[in-house]
mmCIF file of C-alpha atoms and ligand atoms in Angstrom:
data_model
loop_
_atom_site.group_PDB
_atom_site.id
_atom_site.type_symbol
_atom_site.label_atom_id
_atom_site.label_comp_id
_atom_site.label_asym_id
_atom_site.label_seq_id
_atom_site.Cartn_x
_atom_site.Cartn_y
_atom_site.Cartn_z
ATOM 1 C CA MET A 1 -6.087 51.750 51.084
ATOM 2 C CA ARG A 2 -4.101 48.689 52.057
ATOM 3 C CA VAL A 3 -2.446 48.938 55.439
ATOM 4 C CA PRO A 4 -1.279 45.540 56.704
ATOM 5 C CA ALA A 5 -1.327 44.923 60.450
ATOM 6 C CA PRO A 6 1.367 42.857 62.118
ATOM 7 C CA GLY A 7 0.828 39.292 63.296
ATOM 8 C CA LEU A 8 -1.852 38.374 60.760
ATOM 9 C CA PRO A 9 -1.734 35.546 58.206
ATOM 10 C CA ALA A 10 -0.683 36.373 54.629
ATOM 11 C CA ARG A 11 -3.559 34.408 53.147
ATOM 12 C CA VAL A 12 -7.027 33.326 54.298
ATOM 13 C CA ARG A 13 -9.154 30.594 52.758
ATOM 14 C CA ILE A 14 -12.786 31.613 52.652
ATOM 15 C CA HIS A 15 -15.225 28.737 53.025
ATOM 16 C CA GLU A 16 -18.248 30.119 51.182
ATOM 17 C CA VAL A 17 -21.543 28.882 52.643
ATOM 18 C CA GLY A 18 -24.077 31.067 50.801
ATOM 19 C CA ALA A 19 -25.509 28.337 48.601
ATOM 20 C CA ARG A 20 -26.079 26.031 51.587
ATOM 21 C CA ASP A 21 -26.291 27.946 54.870
ATOM 22 C CA GLY A 22 -27.498 31.045 53.040
ATOM 23 C CA LEU A 23 -30.319 29.448 51.120
ATOM 24 C CA GLN A 24 -31.427 26.692 53.532
ATOM 25 C CA ASN A 25 -33.581 29.147 55.446
ATOM 26 C CA GLU A 26 -35.405 30.647 52.464
ATOM 27 C CA SER A 27 -39.084 29.739 52.618
ATOM 28 C CA ALA A 28 -39.767 30.188 48.876
ATOM 29 C CA THR A 29 -38.143 27.433 46.836
ATOM 30 C CA VAL A 30 -35.216 28.720 44.814
ATOM 31 C CA PRO A 31 -35.139 26.957 41.412
ATOM 32 C CA VAL A 32 -32.306 24.471 41.057
ATOM 33 C CA GLU A 33 -30.988 26.300 37.976
ATOM 34 C CA VAL A 34 -30.649 29.497 40.019
ATOM 35 C CA LYS A 35 -28.736 27.607 42.723
ATOM 36 C CA ALA A 36 -26.385 26.135 40.119
ATOM 37 C CA GLU A 37 -25.814 29.566 38.596
ATOM 38 C CA PHE A 38 -25.178 31.015 42.081
ATOM 39 C CA VAL A 39 -22.481 28.402 42.792
ATOM 40 C CA ARG A 40 -20.933 29.017 39.369
ATOM 41 C CA ARG A 41 -20.813 32.768 39.907
ATOM 42 C CA LEU A 42 -19.302 32.341 43.379
ATOM 43 C CA ALA A 43 -16.579 30.123 41.937
ATOM 44 C CA GLY A 44 -16.119 32.605 39.096
ATOM 45 C CA ALA A 45 -15.526 35.358 41.664
ATOM 46 C CA GLY A 46 -12.496 33.409 42.899
ATOM 47 C CA LEU A 47 -13.914 31.470 45.851
ATOM 48 C CA THR A 48 -12.149 28.109 46.010
ATOM 49 C CA THR A 49 -14.465 26.411 48.514
ATOM 50 C CA VAL A 50 -18.165 26.741 47.776
ATOM 51 C CA GLU A 51 -20.372 24.627 50.019
ATOM 52 C CA ALA A 52 -23.036 23.491 47.587
ATOM 53 C CA THR A 53 -25.930 21.840 49.449
ATOM 54 C CA SER A 54 -26.925 19.293 52.121
ATOM 55 C CA PHE A 55 -27.857 15.634 51.840
ATOM 56 C CA VAL A 56 -30.213 15.836 54.804
ATOM 57 C CA HIS A 57 -33.787 14.668 55.181
ATOM 58 C CA PRO A 58 -35.836 16.716 52.672
ATOM 59 C CA LYS A 59 -38.598 17.181 55.241
ATOM 60 C CA TRP A 60 -36.155 18.806 57.642
ATOM 61 C CA VAL A 61 -34.743 21.256 55.097
ATOM 62 C CA PRO A 62 -37.165 21.413 52.132
ATOM 63 C CA GLN A 63 -35.139 24.114 50.361
ATOM 64 C CA LEU A 64 -32.274 21.647 49.834
ATOM 65 C CA ALA A 65 -34.443 18.707 48.769
ATOM 66 C CA ASP A 66 -32.990 19.102 45.269
ATOM 67 C CA ALA A 67 -29.418 18.235 46.352
ATOM 68 C CA ALA A 68 -29.226 15.161 44.115
ATOM 69 C CA GLU A 69 -30.358 17.237 41.151
ATOM 70 C CA LEU A 70 -28.070 20.190 41.864
ATOM 71 C CA TYR A 71 -24.790 18.402 42.521
ATOM 72 C CA PRO A 72 -24.480 16.766 39.061
ATOM 73 C CA MET A 73 -25.182 20.171 37.473
ATOM 74 C CA LEU A 74 -21.861 21.362 38.944
ATOM 75 C CA LYS A 75 -19.743 18.484 37.666
ATOM 76 C CA ASP A 76 -17.819 20.574 35.130
ATOM 77 C CA LEU A 77 -16.666 23.118 37.728
ATOM 78 C CA THR A 78 -12.963 22.491 38.146
ATOM 79 C CA GLY A 79 -10.501 24.025 40.566
ATOM 80 C CA VAL A 80 -13.179 24.552 43.195
ATOM 81 C CA ASP A 81 -14.087 22.360 46.164
ATOM 82 C CA LEU A 82 -17.815 21.750 46.532
ATOM 83 C CA PRO A 83 -18.376 20.256 49.995
ATOM 84 C CA VAL A 84 -21.832 19.170 51.120
ATOM 85 C CA LEU A 85 -23.415 18.548 54.514
ATOM 86 C CA VAL A 86 -24.116 14.953 55.472
ATOM 87 C CA PRO A 87 -25.623 14.044 58.849
ATOM 88 C CA ASN A 88 -25.789 10.253 58.647
ATOM 89 C CA GLU A 89 -25.017 7.157 56.609
ATOM 90 C CA ARG A 90 -28.121 7.630 54.469
ATOM 91 C CA GLY A 91 -26.831 11.088 53.538
ATOM 92 C CA LEU A 92 -23.365 9.697 52.867
ATOM 93 C CA ASP A 93 -24.774 7.002 50.573
ATOM 94 C CA ARG A 94 -26.607 9.662 48.577
ATOM 95 C CA ALA A 95 -23.471 11.814 48.349
ATOM 96 C CA VAL A 96 -21.122 8.951 47.416
ATOM 97 C CA GLU A 97 -23.453 7.900 44.626
ATOM 98 C CA LEU A 98 -22.943 11.322 43.026
ATOM 99 C CA GLY A 99 -19.167 11.381 43.397
ATOM 100 C CA VAL A 100 -18.965 13.921 46.253
ATOM 101 C CA ARG A 101 -15.378 14.254 47.560
ATOM 102 C CA ARG A 102 -15.791 16.563 50.572
ATOM 103 C CA ILE A 103 -18.406 16.315 53.262
ATOM 104 C CA ALA A 104 -19.222 18.003 56.546
ATOM 105 C CA VAL A 105 -20.948 16.506 59.551
ATOM 106 C CA PHE A 106 -22.568 18.988 61.897
ATOM 107 C CA GLY A 107 -22.647 18.600 65.658
ATOM 108 C CA SER A 108 -23.926 20.789 68.462
ATOM 109 C CA ALA A 109 -22.303 21.909 71.685
ATOM 110 C CA THR A 110 -25.725 21.998 73.351
ATOM 111 C CA GLU A 111 -28.372 19.352 73.935
ATOM 112 C CA THR A 112 -31.325 21.518 72.905
ATOM 113 C CA PHE A 113 -29.915 22.334 69.475
ATOM 114 C CA ALA A 114 -28.799 18.719 68.941
ATOM 115 C CA ALA A 115 -32.378 17.621 69.626
ATOM 116 C CA ARG A 116 -33.911 20.279 67.372
ATOM 117 C CA ASN A 117 -31.432 20.024 64.519
ATOM 118 C CA LEU A 118 -30.620 16.320 64.506
ATOM 119 C CA ASN A 119 -33.321 14.667 66.608
ATOM 120 C CA ARG A 120 -30.551 13.236 68.794
ATOM 121 C CA THR A 121 -28.669 13.948 72.024
ATOM 122 C CA VAL A 122 -25.147 15.319 71.607
ATOM 123 C CA ASP A 123 -23.653 11.876 72.198
ATOM 124 C CA GLU A 124 -26.189 10.144 69.962
ATOM 125 C CA SER A 125 -25.281 12.557 67.175
ATOM 126 C CA LEU A 126 -21.586 11.800 67.646
ATOM 127 C CA ALA A 127 -22.469 8.085 67.422
ATOM 128 C CA MET A 128 -24.424 8.833 64.222
ATOM 129 C CA PHE A 129 -21.385 10.647 62.736
ATOM 130 C CA GLU A 130 -18.884 7.938 63.655
ATOM 131 C CA PRO A 131 -19.521 5.535 60.744
ATOM 132 C CA VAL A 132 -20.026 8.494 58.392
ATOM 133 C CA VAL A 133 -16.596 9.942 59.142
ATOM 134 C CA ALA A 134 -14.926 6.512 59.165
ATOM 135 C CA ARG A 135 -16.392 5.470 55.817
ATOM 136 C CA ALA A 136 -15.734 8.858 54.227
ATOM 137 C CA ARG A 137 -12.102 8.919 55.365
ATOM 138 C CA GLU A 138 -11.599 5.350 54.185
ATOM 139 C CA ALA A 139 -12.868 6.431 50.776
ATOM 140 C CA GLY A 140 -10.327 9.290 50.776
ATOM 141 C CA MET A 141 -12.899 12.040 51.270
ATOM 142 C CA HIS A 142 -12.191 15.241 53.186
ATOM 143 C CA VAL A 143 -14.327 15.612 56.304
ATOM 144 C CA ARG A 144 -15.146 18.853 58.075
ATOM 145 C CA GLY A 145 -16.894 18.874 61.439
ATOM 146 C CA TYR A 146 -19.155 21.811 62.184
ATOM 147 C CA LEU A 147 -19.833 22.595 65.786
ATOM 148 C CA SER A 148 -22.843 24.827 66.422
ATOM 149 C CA MET A 149 -23.721 26.948 69.471
ATOM 150 C CA CYS A 150 -20.093 27.371 70.529
ATOM 151 C CA PHE A 151 -20.758 30.581 72.465
ATOM 152 C CA GLY A 152 -24.452 30.908 73.154
ATOM 153 C CA ASP A 153 -27.644 28.973 72.604
ATOM 154 C CA PRO A 154 -31.118 30.535 72.288
ATOM 155 C CA TRP A 155 -32.634 28.034 74.730
ATOM 156 C CA GLU A 156 -29.722 27.337 77.095
ATOM 157 C CA GLY A 157 -28.017 30.748 77.230
ATOM 158 C CA ALA A 158 -24.245 31.022 77.610
ATOM 159 C CA VAL A 159 -22.491 27.776 76.705
ATOM 160 C CA PRO A 160 -19.687 26.656 79.055
ATOM 161 C CA GLU A 161 -16.342 26.485 77.256
ATOM 162 C CA ALA A 162 -15.581 23.008 78.635
ATOM 163 C CA GLN A 163 -18.758 21.705 76.996
ATOM 164 C CA VAL A 164 -17.658 23.102 73.622
ATOM 165 C CA VAL A 165 -14.125 21.740 73.966
ATOM 166 C CA ARG A 166 -15.442 18.251 74.799
ATOM 167 C CA VAL A 167 -17.579 17.986 71.642
ATOM 168 C CA ALA A 168 -14.939 19.677 69.453
ATOM 169 C CA LYS A 169 -12.338 17.174 70.651
ATOM 170 C CA ALA A 170 -14.780 14.309 70.036
ATOM 171 C CA LEU A 171 -15.298 15.462 66.418
ATOM 172 C CA VAL A 172 -11.536 15.606 65.871
ATOM 173 C CA ASP A 173 -11.119 12.190 67.494
ATOM 174 C CA LEU A 174 -13.745 10.767 65.118
ATOM 175 C CA GLY A 175 -11.469 11.819 62.246
ATOM 176 C CA CYS A 176 -12.698 15.263 61.184
ATOM 177 C CA GLU A 177 -9.732 16.945 59.516
ATOM 178 C CA GLU A 178 -11.199 20.388 59.929
ATOM 179 C CA LEU A 179 -13.377 21.884 62.629
ATOM 180 C CA SER A 180 -15.664 24.878 62.078
ATOM 181 C CA LEU A 181 -16.626 26.711 65.254
ATOM 182 C CA GLY A 182 -20.129 28.102 64.841
ATOM 183 C CA ASP A 183 -21.417 31.156 66.658
ATOM 184 C CA THR A 184 -24.829 30.167 65.356
ATOM 185 C CA ILE A 185 -26.746 33.028 66.975
ATOM 186 C CA GLY A 186 -23.978 35.612 66.702
ATOM 187 C CA VAL A 187 -23.561 36.468 70.388
ATOM 188 C CA ALA A 188 -19.795 35.997 70.789
ATOM 189 C CA THR A 189 -17.337 38.799 71.462
ATOM 190 C CA PRO A 190 -13.582 38.715 70.722
ATOM 191 C CA GLY A 191 -12.430 37.825 74.241
ATOM 192 C CA GLN A 192 -14.590 34.704 74.177
ATOM 193 C CA VAL A 193 -13.198 33.758 70.776
ATOM 194 C CA ARG A 194 -9.613 34.045 72.042
ATOM 195 C CA SER A 195 -10.472 32.067 75.152
ATOM 196 C CA LEU A 196 -12.132 29.218 73.249
ATOM 197 C CA LEU A 197 -9.281 28.966 70.750
ATOM 198 C CA ALA A 198 -6.763 28.793 73.603
ATOM 199 C CA GLY A 199 -8.949 26.206 75.366
ATOM 200 C CA LEU A 200 -9.041 24.070 72.229
ATOM 201 C CA ASN A 201 -5.271 24.338 71.804
ATOM 202 C CA ALA A 202 -4.805 23.270 75.425
ATOM 203 C CA ALA A 203 -6.998 20.218 74.711
ATOM 204 C CA GLY A 204 -4.730 19.281 71.785
ATOM 205 C CA VAL A 205 -6.779 20.721 68.897
ATOM 206 C CA GLU A 206 -4.277 22.632 66.764
ATOM 207 C CA THR A 207 -5.186 26.033 65.335
ATOM 208 C CA GLY A 208 -4.313 24.791 61.830
ATOM 209 C CA ARG A 209 -7.398 22.629 61.683
ATOM 210 C CA ILE A 210 -9.800 25.231 63.094
ATOM 211 C CA GLY A 211 -12.100 27.403 61.000
ATOM 212 C CA VAL A 212 -14.505 30.016 62.333
ATOM 213 C CA HIS A 213 -18.154 30.505 61.412
ATOM 214 C CA PHE A 214 -19.586 33.746 62.708
ATOM 215 C CA HIS A 215 -23.046 35.221 62.452
ATOM 216 C CA ASP A 216 -23.494 38.976 62.595
ATOM 217 C CA THR A 217 -26.579 39.224 64.825
ATOM 218 C CA TYR A 218 -24.919 41.667 67.233
ATOM 219 C CA GLY A 219 -22.518 43.185 64.688
ATOM 220 C CA GLN A 220 -19.559 41.275 66.132
ATOM 221 C CA ALA A 221 -18.687 38.938 63.266
ATOM 222 C CA LEU A 222 -15.750 40.926 61.874
ATOM 223 C CA SER A 223 -14.299 41.727 65.301
ATOM 224 C CA ASN A 224 -14.510 38.061 66.165
ATOM 225 C CA THR A 225 -12.883 37.138 62.856
ATOM 226 C CA LEU A 226 -10.006 39.521 63.517
ATOM 227 C CA ALA A 227 -9.494 37.970 66.964
ATOM 228 C CA ALA A 228 -9.369 34.524 65.346
ATOM 229 C CA LEU A 229 -6.887 35.701 62.683
ATOM 230 C CA GLU A 230 -4.663 37.153 65.397
ATOM 231 C CA HIS A 231 -4.705 33.713 67.004
ATOM 232 C CA GLY A 232 -3.512 32.157 63.733
ATOM 233 C CA VAL A 233 -6.767 30.910 62.215
ATOM 234 C CA THR A 234 -6.665 30.991 58.387
ATOM 235 C CA THR A 235 -10.040 29.461 57.450
ATOM 236 C CA VAL A 236 -13.064 31.719 57.700
ATOM 237 C CA ASP A 237 -16.653 30.811 56.760
ATOM 238 C CA ALA A 238 -18.793 33.481 55.181
ATOM 239 C CA SER A 239 -21.956 33.772 53.127
ATOM 240 C CA ALA A 240 -22.219 35.876 49.981
ATOM 241 C CA GLY A 241 -24.413 38.891 50.587
ATOM 242 C CA GLY A 242 -24.848 37.880 54.251
ATOM 243 C CA LEU A 243 -27.548 35.375 53.346
ATOM 244 C CA GLY A 244 -28.697 32.908 55.887
ATOM 245 C CA GLY A 245 -29.669 31.883 59.318
ATOM 246 C CA CYS A 246 -30.593 28.448 60.512
ATOM 247 C CA PRO A 247 -34.018 26.824 60.173
ATOM 248 C CA TYR A 248 -33.631 25.222 63.607
ATOM 249 C CA ALA A 249 -32.385 28.317 65.482
ATOM 250 C CA LYS A 250 -34.804 31.145 64.839
ATOM 251 C CA SER A 251 -32.605 33.777 66.471
ATOM 252 C CA ALA A 252 -29.778 33.092 64.022
ATOM 253 C CA THR A 253 -29.665 36.007 61.589
ATOM 254 C CA GLY A 254 -27.356 36.238 58.621
ATOM 255 C CA ASN A 255 -23.902 34.783 58.468
ATOM 256 C CA LEU A 256 -20.918 37.080 58.174
ATOM 257 C CA ALA A 257 -21.212 38.511 54.650
ATOM 258 C CA THR A 258 -18.374 37.390 52.397
ATOM 259 C CA GLU A 259 -18.107 40.900 50.933
ATOM 260 C CA ASP A 260 -17.687 42.461 54.405
ATOM 261 C CA LEU A 261 -14.973 39.903 55.138
ATOM 262 C CA VAL A 262 -13.180 40.476 51.821
ATOM 263 C CA TRP A 263 -13.321 44.251 52.320
ATOM 264 C CA MET A 264 -11.537 43.873 55.663
ATOM 265 C CA LEU A 265 -9.016 41.294 54.427
ATOM 266 C CA ASP A 266 -8.221 43.332 51.308
ATOM 267 C CA GLY A 267 -7.597 46.378 53.484
ATOM 268 C CA LEU A 268 -5.255 44.362 55.660
ATOM 269 C CA GLY A 269 -3.353 43.112 52.613
ATOM 270 C CA ILE A 270 -4.438 39.504 53.269
ATOM 271 C CA GLU A 271 -4.789 37.427 50.095
ATOM 272 C CA THR A 272 -8.085 35.644 49.425
ATOM 273 C CA GLY A 273 -8.100 35.338 45.643
ATOM 274 C CA VAL A 274 -11.586 36.838 45.596
ATOM 275 C CA ASP A 275 -12.648 39.505 43.117
ATOM 276 C CA LEU A 276 -14.824 41.760 45.288
ATOM 277 C CA ALA A 277 -16.575 43.444 42.358
ATOM 278 C CA ALA A 278 -17.568 40.087 40.812
ATOM 279 C CA LEU A 279 -18.697 38.788 44.201
ATOM 280 C CA THR A 280 -20.790 41.881 44.897
ATOM 281 C CA ALA A 281 -22.408 41.606 41.462
ATOM 282 C CA THR A 282 -23.265 37.981 42.299
ATOM 283 C CA SER A 283 -24.924 38.959 45.567
ATOM 284 C CA VAL A 284 -26.887 41.740 43.885
ATOM 285 C CA TRP A 285 -28.002 39.212 41.249
ATOM 286 C CA MET A 286 -29.020 36.729 43.976
ATOM 287 C CA ALA A 287 -30.826 39.438 45.952
ATOM 288 C CA ASP A 288 -32.858 40.183 42.817
ATOM 289 C CA ARG A 289 -33.775 36.498 42.545
ATOM 290 C CA LEU A 290 -34.830 36.464 46.231
ATOM 291 C CA GLY A 291 -36.703 39.732 45.911
ATOM 292 C CA ARG A 292 -35.012 41.674 48.694
ATOM 293 C CA PRO A 293 -31.768 43.616 49.082
ATOM 294 C CA SER A 294 -28.649 42.079 50.573
ATOM 295 C CA PRO A 295 -28.123 42.936 54.254
ATOM 296 C CA SER A 296 -24.362 43.248 53.659
ATOM 297 C CA ARG A 297 -23.138 46.799 54.194
ATOM 298 C CA THR A 298 -20.320 46.271 51.713
ATOM 299 C CA VAL A 299 -22.700 45.007 49.035
ATOM 300 C CA ARG A 300 -24.956 47.992 49.630
ATOM 301 C CA ALA A 301 -22.086 50.497 49.585
ATOM 302 C CA LEU A 302 -20.436 49.077 46.478
ATOM 303 C CA SER A 303 -23.621 48.527 44.490
ATOM 304 C CA HIS A 304 -24.895 51.990 45.397
ATOM 305 C CA LYS A 305 -21.604 53.451 44.160
ATOM 306 C CA GLU A 306 -22.047 51.773 40.768
ATOM 307 C CA GLN A 307 -25.419 53.445 40.171
HETATM 308 P P1 HMG B 401 -34.704 11.510 61.953
HETATM 309 O O1 HMG B 401 -36.129 11.844 61.712
HETATM 310 O O2 HMG B 401 -34.286 11.142 63.337
HETATM 311 O O3 HMG B 401 -34.250 10.403 60.908
HETATM 312 O O4 HMG B 401 -33.852 12.745 61.458
HETATM 313 P P2 HMG B 401 -34.159 8.827 61.028
HETATM 314 O O5 HMG B 401 -32.727 8.450 61.097
HETATM 315 O O6 HMG B 401 -35.084 8.346 62.135
HETATM 316 O O7 HMG B 401 -34.785 8.370 59.625
HETATM 317 C C1 HMG B 401 -36.162 8.653 59.317
HETATM 318 C C2 HMG B 401 -36.390 8.581 57.812
HETATM 319 O O8 HMG B 401 -35.652 9.597 57.167
HETATM 320 C C3 HMG B 401 -35.937 7.271 57.169
HETATM 321 O O9 HMG B 401 -36.846 7.013 56.100
HETATM 322 C C4 HMG B 401 -34.597 7.614 56.567
HETATM 323 O O10 HMG B 401 -34.248 6.824 55.445
HETATM 324 C C5 HMG B 401 -34.824 9.044 56.139
HETATM 325 P P3 HMG B 401 -37.942 5.841 56.230
HETATM 326 O O11 HMG B 401 -37.131 4.599 56.448
HETATM 327 O O12 HMG B 401 -38.764 6.238 57.421
HETATM 328 O O13 HMG B 401 -38.651 5.932 54.917
HETATM 329 N N1 HMG B 401 -33.549 9.764 56.140
HETATM 330 C C6 HMG B 401 -33.040 10.451 55.096
HETATM 331 N N2 HMG B 401 -33.499 10.708 53.870
HETATM 332 C C7 HMG B 401 -32.692 11.438 53.058
HETATM 333 N N3 HMG B 401 -31.467 11.901 53.421
HETATM 334 C C8 HMG B 401 -31.004 11.674 54.656
HETATM 335 C C9 HMG B 401 -31.804 10.930 55.544
HETATM 336 N N4 HMG B 401 -31.621 10.552 56.818
HETATM 337 C C10 HMG B 401 -32.677 9.839 57.171
HETATM 338 N N5 HMG B 401 -29.798 12.134 55.005
HETATM 339 C C11 HMG B 401 -31.805 13.623 60.523
HETATM 340 C C12 HMG B 401 -32.444 12.760 61.599
HETATM 341 C C13 HMG B 401 -30.368 13.825 60.877
HETATM 342 C C14 HMG B 401 -31.934 12.897 59.188
HETATM 343 C C15 HMG B 401 -32.580 14.965 60.450
HETATM 344 O O14 HMG B 401 -32.614 15.513 61.729
HETATM 345 C C16 HMG B 401 -31.970 15.967 59.518
HETATM 346 O O15 HMG B 401 -31.954 15.788 58.308
HETATM 347 N N6 HMG B 401 -31.454 17.083 60.057
HETATM 348 C C17 HMG B 401 -30.781 18.120 59.263
HETATM 349 C C18 HMG B 401 -31.040 19.486 59.800
HETATM 350 C C19 HMG B 401 -30.221 20.523 59.052
HETATM 351 O O16 HMG B 401 -29.784 20.326 57.931
HETATM 352 N N7 HMG B 401 -30.014 21.679 59.691
HETATM 353 C C20 HMG B 401 -29.271 22.776 59.127
HETATM 354 C C21 HMG B 401 -27.773 22.537 59.096
HETATM 355 S S1 HMG B 401 -26.910 22.905 60.622
HETATM 356 C C22 HMG B 401 -26.524 24.554 60.491
HETATM 357 O O17 HMG B 401 -27.026 25.214 59.624
HETATM 358 C C23 HMG B 401 -25.501 25.156 61.383
HETATM 359 C C24 HMG B 401 -24.194 25.425 60.655
HETATM 360 O O18 HMG B 401 -24.389 26.297 59.553
HETATM 361 C C25 HMG B 401 -23.166 26.049 61.583
HETATM 362 C C26 HMG B 401 -23.710 27.129 62.501
HETATM 363 O O19 HMG B 401 -24.095 28.222 62.051
HETATM 364 O O20 HMG B 401 -23.722 26.850 63.700
HETATM 365 C C27 HMG B 401 -23.590 24.137 60.097
HETATM 366 MG MG1 MG B 402 -24.317 29.379 59.857
#
């Protein structure tokens, strides 16, 4: 039953990351045709932003080595944004060649993750992103800046808020139009989310450009999302079926499942444009391809009901 709560946005844009963040951690190679079909089904379920793949070094993320093959297979998909991850100018060159219009760079709030994920210090990675963002913006592309380890880091523990705010501000100053705050290992709780959002606002980063990217390791992803919505955030990252993790942060379990998010938003009367039944069917289909059931409680509840 729909019971709206006061003070929440009327509409939320879901930034679907299943085809990128969800699949990047899978050890068995998913055929490129299956990836293309997954993206198509996600778009067909009403998702308007479907992150498609990453133009990273194929040795670092072998699962996404087929990016240049996949992206052209999606050319006929209209009315849906298909952003891709790009860490450096080499990645940007590869993306530009294929006509990509939206990219995301991905920074870290901690030194250990920057070293493991990008082979750079935090400041060296910002220097690596600088020409990428500048060139992309000049070419009229949309640039998102991910920031990982915003609340906790598996090697460094709790991450000081000031450290997060500094790198977030640096990404915005480089020219990132949108910032996605990653709780990569899923340790945050709602008070921390509120505090970081207020800290970012105080540093001049407006809520309108902030998205949130929660992982559900400790079962906090929806509570954290609600805290962010109450603060005015309207962009929420999620992964169909709760797929994912991060190849360079072993303690990162699945992302917030898109179905769990849509169930909550539907109940609150918040528009997403997503058809939950079609999305659930997509995740069940993908789970069959991967050979194991979706960890999403909503997918399990709804697909069980259908049987
Ligand atoms: P590096 O080894 O330092 O690279 O890796 P390099 O700059 O020294 O270059 C070495 C060689 O790699 C060169 O080739 C380059 O051309 C080639 P050579 O001249 O030796 O023949 N190369 C490339 N080839 C293809 N595409 C490229 C590329 N770049 C260089 N883009 C690098 C540095 C950044 C490339 C590497 O560390 C990398 O690819 N990292 C990506 C890791 C990744 O994708 N992690 C997962 C995404 S982050 C995440 O999931 C978190 C997030 O979801 C949010 C959250 O939950 O927190 C976003
Ligand atoms: Mg993630």
